[in-house]
Tab-separated table of C-alpha atoms in Angstrom:
chain	number	residue	atom	x	y	z
O	11	UNK	CA	8.665	14.485	-25.217
O	12	UNK	CA	5.004	15.459	-24.791
O	13	UNK	CA	3.318	15.798	-21.415
O	14	UNK	CA	1.432	12.556	-22.035
O	15	UNK	CA	4.634	10.665	-22.853
O	16	UNK	CA	6.321	12.055	-19.727
O	17	UNK	CA	3.310	11.089	-17.594
O	18	UNK	CA	3.313	7.535	-19.005
O	19	UNK	CA	7.046	7.243	-18.365
O	20	UNK	CA	6.624	8.386	-14.743
O	21	UNK	CA	3.698	5.969	-14.293
O	22	UNK	CA	5.769	3.111	-15.759
O	23	UNK	CA	8.702	3.787	-13.424
O	24	UNK	CA	6.458	4.122	-10.365
O	25	UNK	CA	4.487	0.924	-11.070
O	26	UNK	CA	7.682	-1.068	-11.653
O	27	UNK	CA	9.276	0.338	-8.465
O	28	UNK	CA	6.167	-0.328	-6.334
O	29	UNK	CA	5.847	-3.856	-7.755
O	30	UNK	CA	9.518	-4.553	-7.010
O	31	UNK	CA	9.208	-3.164	-3.448
O	32	UNK	CA	6.185	-5.410	-2.893
O	33	UNK	CA	8.130	-8.417	-4.218
O	34	UNK	CA	5.514	-9.225	-6.845
O	35	UNK	CA	6.056	-10.712	-10.294
O	36	UNK	CA	4.080	-9.341	-13.231
O	37	UNK	CA	1.942	-12.500	-13.118
O	38	UNK	CA	1.171	-12.136	-9.408
O	39	UNK	CA	0.409	-8.411	-9.612
O	40	UNK	CA	-1.858	-9.088	-12.575
O	41	UNK	CA	-3.684	-11.863	-10.731
O	42	UNK	CA	-4.229	-9.793	-7.584
O	43	UNK	CA	-5.190	-6.573	-9.399
O	44	UNK	CA	-7.229	-8.381	-12.088
O	45	UNK	CA	-5.141	-6.781	-14.862
O	46	UNK	CA	-3.722	-8.820	-17.739
O	47	UNK	CA	0.005	-9.503	-17.813
O	48	UNK	CA	0.138	-8.000	-21.310
O	49	UNK	CA	-1.387	-4.751	-20.061
O	50	UNK	CA	1.143	-4.660	-17.192
O	51	UNK	CA	4.075	-5.308	-19.525
O	52	UNK	CA	2.872	-2.465	-21.757
O	53	UNK	CA	2.347	-0.192	-18.783
O	54	UNK	CA	5.854	-0.819	-17.453
O	55	UNK	CA	7.182	-0.002	-20.947
O	56	UNK	CA	5.265	3.337	-20.883
O	57	UNK	CA	2.857	2.115	-23.550
O	58	UNK	CA	-0.917	2.056	-23.559
O	59	UNK	CA	-3.492	4.197	-21.821
O	60	UNK	CA	-4.677	2.628	-18.538
O	61	UNK	CA	-8.121	3.684	-17.386
O	62	UNK	CA	-8.945	5.049	-13.942
O	63	UNK	CA	-10.329	1.734	-12.628
O	64	UNK	CA	-7.098	-0.055	-13.597
O	65	UNK	CA	-4.999	2.564	-11.789
O	66	UNK	CA	-7.142	2.217	-8.645
O	67	UNK	CA	-6.867	-1.603	-8.679
O	68	UNK	CA	-3.071	-1.425	-9.145
O	69	UNK	CA	-2.683	1.157	-6.377
O	70	UNK	CA	-4.852	-0.866	-3.981
O	71	UNK	CA	-2.950	-4.061	-4.733
O	72	UNK	CA	0.430	-2.368	-4.314
O	73	UNK	CA	-0.679	-0.596	-1.104
O	74	UNK	CA	0.016	2.888	-2.485
O	75	UNK	CA	-2.066	5.869	-3.540
O	76	UNK	CA	-3.086	6.476	-7.135
O	77	UNK	CA	-1.027	9.655	-7.158
O	78	UNK	CA	2.020	7.757	-5.885
O	79	UNK	CA	1.831	5.895	-9.194
O	80	UNK	CA	1.433	9.089	-11.209
O	81	UNK	CA	3.605	11.742	-9.567
O	82	UNK	CA	7.272	12.517	-10.003
O	83	UNK	CA	9.517	13.353	-7.035
O	84	UNK	CA	8.283	15.943	-4.507
O	85	UNK	CA	9.372	19.521	-5.146
O	86	UNK	CA	9.870	21.367	-1.859
O	87	UNK	CA	8.107	21.560	1.457
O	88	UNK	CA	4.875	23.178	0.303
O	89	UNK	CA	2.838	22.144	-2.700
O	90	UNK	CA	0.105	24.355	-4.073
O	91	UNK	CA	-1.989	22.741	-6.775
O	92	UNK	CA	-4.338	24.599	-9.123
O	93	UNK	CA	-7.300	22.388	-10.039
O	94	UNK	CA	-7.198	23.649	-13.635
O	95	UNK	CA	-3.649	22.278	-13.951
O	96	UNK	CA	-4.757	18.742	-12.997
O	97	UNK	CA	-6.352	16.591	-15.681
O	98	UNK	CA	-9.546	14.772	-14.654
O	99	UNK	CA	-9.099	11.045	-14.024
O	100	UNK	CA	-12.811	10.436	-14.477
O	101	UNK	CA	-15.299	12.244	-16.689
O	102	UNK	CA	-19.009	11.559	-16.420
O	103	UNK	CA	-21.524	11.358	-19.234
O	104	UNK	CA	-23.244	14.575	-18.120
O	105	UNK	CA	-20.106	16.676	-17.562
O	106	UNK	CA	-19.081	15.626	-14.056
O	107	UNK	CA	-15.449	14.926	-13.271
O	108	UNK	CA	-12.984	13.823	-10.603
O	109	UNK	CA	-9.521	15.331	-10.194
O	110	UNK	CA	-6.855	13.870	-7.904
O	111	UNK	CA	-5.403	17.091	-6.491
O	112	UNK	CA	-2.578	15.687	-4.395
O	113	UNK	CA	-1.496	12.977	-2.016
O	114	UNK	CA	0.232	13.485	1.302
O	115	UNK	CA	3.562	11.748	1.835
O	116	UNK	CA	4.415	9.252	4.563
O	117	UNK	CA	3.569	5.694	5.554
O	118	UNK	CA	-0.224	6.285	5.507
O	119	UNK	CA	-0.883	8.717	2.635
O	120	UNK	CA	-4.116	10.614	2.071
O	121	UNK	CA	-5.425	11.402	-1.400
O	122	UNK	CA	-7.373	14.650	-1.848
O	123	UNK	CA	-9.881	14.683	-4.706
O	124	UNK	CA	-12.205	17.353	-6.146
O	125	UNK	CA	-15.406	15.959	-7.631
O	126	UNK	CA	-18.247	17.492	-9.620
O	127	UNK	CA	-21.378	15.381	-10.151
O	128	UNK	CA	-24.306	16.462	-12.272
O	129	UNK	CA	-27.842	15.442	-11.193
O	130	UNK	CA	-28.351	11.735	-11.838
O	131	UNK	CA	-24.687	11.132	-12.704
O	132	UNK	CA	-23.062	8.237	-10.867
O	133	UNK	CA	-19.586	6.831	-10.351
O	134	UNK	CA	-19.499	3.250	-9.004
O	135	UNK	CA	-16.286	2.218	-7.231
O	136	UNK	CA	-15.038	-1.274	-6.558
O	137	UNK	CA	-14.105	-2.124	-2.951
O	138	UNK	CA	-10.635	-0.989	-1.901
O	139	UNK	CA	-8.161	-2.925	0.249
O	140	UNK	CA	-9.062	-3.413	3.922
O	141	UNK	CA	-8.205	-0.381	6.039
O	142	UNK	CA	-8.956	2.278	3.393
O	143	UNK	CA	-11.261	4.984	4.767
O	144	UNK	CA	-12.969	7.569	2.559
O	145	UNK	CA	-14.641	10.848	3.440
O	146	UNK	CA	-16.869	12.979	1.258
O	147	UNK	CA	-17.526	16.636	2.132
O	148	UNK	CA	-20.211	18.254	0.004
O	149	UNK	CA	-19.517	21.955	-0.587
O	150	UNK	CA	-22.454	22.685	-2.918
O	151	UNK	CA	-25.544	20.758	-3.998
O	152	UNK	CA	-26.230	17.283	-2.735
O	153	UNK	CA	-25.289	13.709	-3.458
O	154	UNK	CA	-26.329	10.194	-2.656
O	155	UNK	CA	-23.555	8.040	-1.237
O	156	UNK	CA	-24.234	4.338	-1.739
O	157	UNK	CA	-22.217	2.002	0.504
O	158	UNK	CA	-22.802	-1.746	0.284
O	159	UNK	CA	-26.205	-1.134	-1.302
O	160	UNK	CA	-27.467	1.370	1.297
O	161	UNK	CA	-28.138	4.970	0.189
O	162	UNK	CA	-27.120	7.957	2.319
O	163	UNK	CA	-28.097	11.550	1.459
O	164	UNK	CA	-25.204	14.003	1.933
O	165	UNK	CA	-25.944	17.720	1.462
O	166	UNK	CA	-23.906	20.911	1.285
O	167	UNK	CA	-22.133	21.440	4.604
O	168	UNK	CA	-22.186	17.736	5.508
O	169	UNK	CA	-19.347	15.196	5.561
O	170	UNK	CA	-19.654	11.419	5.531
O	171	UNK	CA	-16.948	8.848	6.331
O	172	UNK	CA	-16.986	5.149	5.517
O	173	UNK	CA	-14.784	2.082	5.179
O	174	UNK	CA	-13.830	1.820	1.515
O	175	UNK	CA	-13.572	-1.984	1.459
O	176	UNK	CA	-17.260	-2.313	0.484
O	177	UNK	CA	-18.780	-1.571	-2.932
O	178	UNK	CA	-19.666	2.119	-3.048
O	179	UNK	CA	-20.894	4.789	-5.452
O	180	UNK	CA	-21.296	8.551	-5.636
O	181	UNK	CA	-24.418	9.972	-7.329
O	182	UNK	CA	-25.404	13.577	-7.986
O	183	UNK	CA	-28.829	14.312	-6.456
O	184	UNK	CA	-31.315	17.140	-6.624
O	185	UNK	CA	-31.516	19.624	-9.463
O	186	UNK	CA	-28.101	21.301	-9.359
O	187	UNK	CA	-24.452	20.375	-9.644
O	188	UNK	CA	-22.878	18.712	-6.601
O	189	UNK	CA	-19.336	19.759	-5.680
O	190	UNK	CA	-17.440	17.704	-3.122
O	191	UNK	CA	-14.013	17.079	-1.681
O	192	UNK	CA	-13.184	13.420	-1.186
O	193	UNK	CA	-10.282	12.070	0.824
O	194	UNK	CA	-8.965	8.521	0.624
O	195	UNK	CA	-6.959	7.467	3.707
O	196	UNK	CA	-4.631	4.614	2.783
O	197	UNK	CA	-3.279	2.286	5.474
O	198	UNK	CA	0.507	1.919	5.767
O	199	UNK	CA	2.409	-0.808	3.951
O	200	UNK	CA	1.688	-2.993	0.939
O	201	UNK	CA	-1.464	-5.032	0.697
O	202	UNK	CA	-1.262	-8.468	2.243
O	203	UNK	CA	-1.367	-11.503	-0.056
O	204	UNK	CA	-4.818	-12.401	-1.304
């Protein structure tokens, strides 16, 4: 079995388990996450290739982190993750990328992401479930954080926090590559019915 097949199998098992825990049918999960039933059936059979936006919508709807859908069981008390060993979940047109490094365990998990944005490159994100809080800490370069249509400049050495339940986007600014660490703080429990 290839690494891709193993990853799809793990994703299939985790989506099915999270859907069952949440007490949702395929139809209801599809309606809430705005994903077709056919795509969900394929996903739970470890078929297809879901994009990043689909994974985020499923995770939000199920009240779990994206990595909770993608990771196998935890291996020990300490996890050290090499960014080169983690495949990007988003790749920009100018060479930028986003890598989900890890997610903490527990009732209110936190995702830790490494992002690289080239000047002028933008990633728009749909609103997350209520209670999700994001932070962005710029380590090099600068970015423009757009939350609910309002732009905020964030430069190297600065951190911004915002409620993730509004439309938001990350854009590389200036004339050099922007590197940032993003955290996504997920509230405990499954999402409430829509």
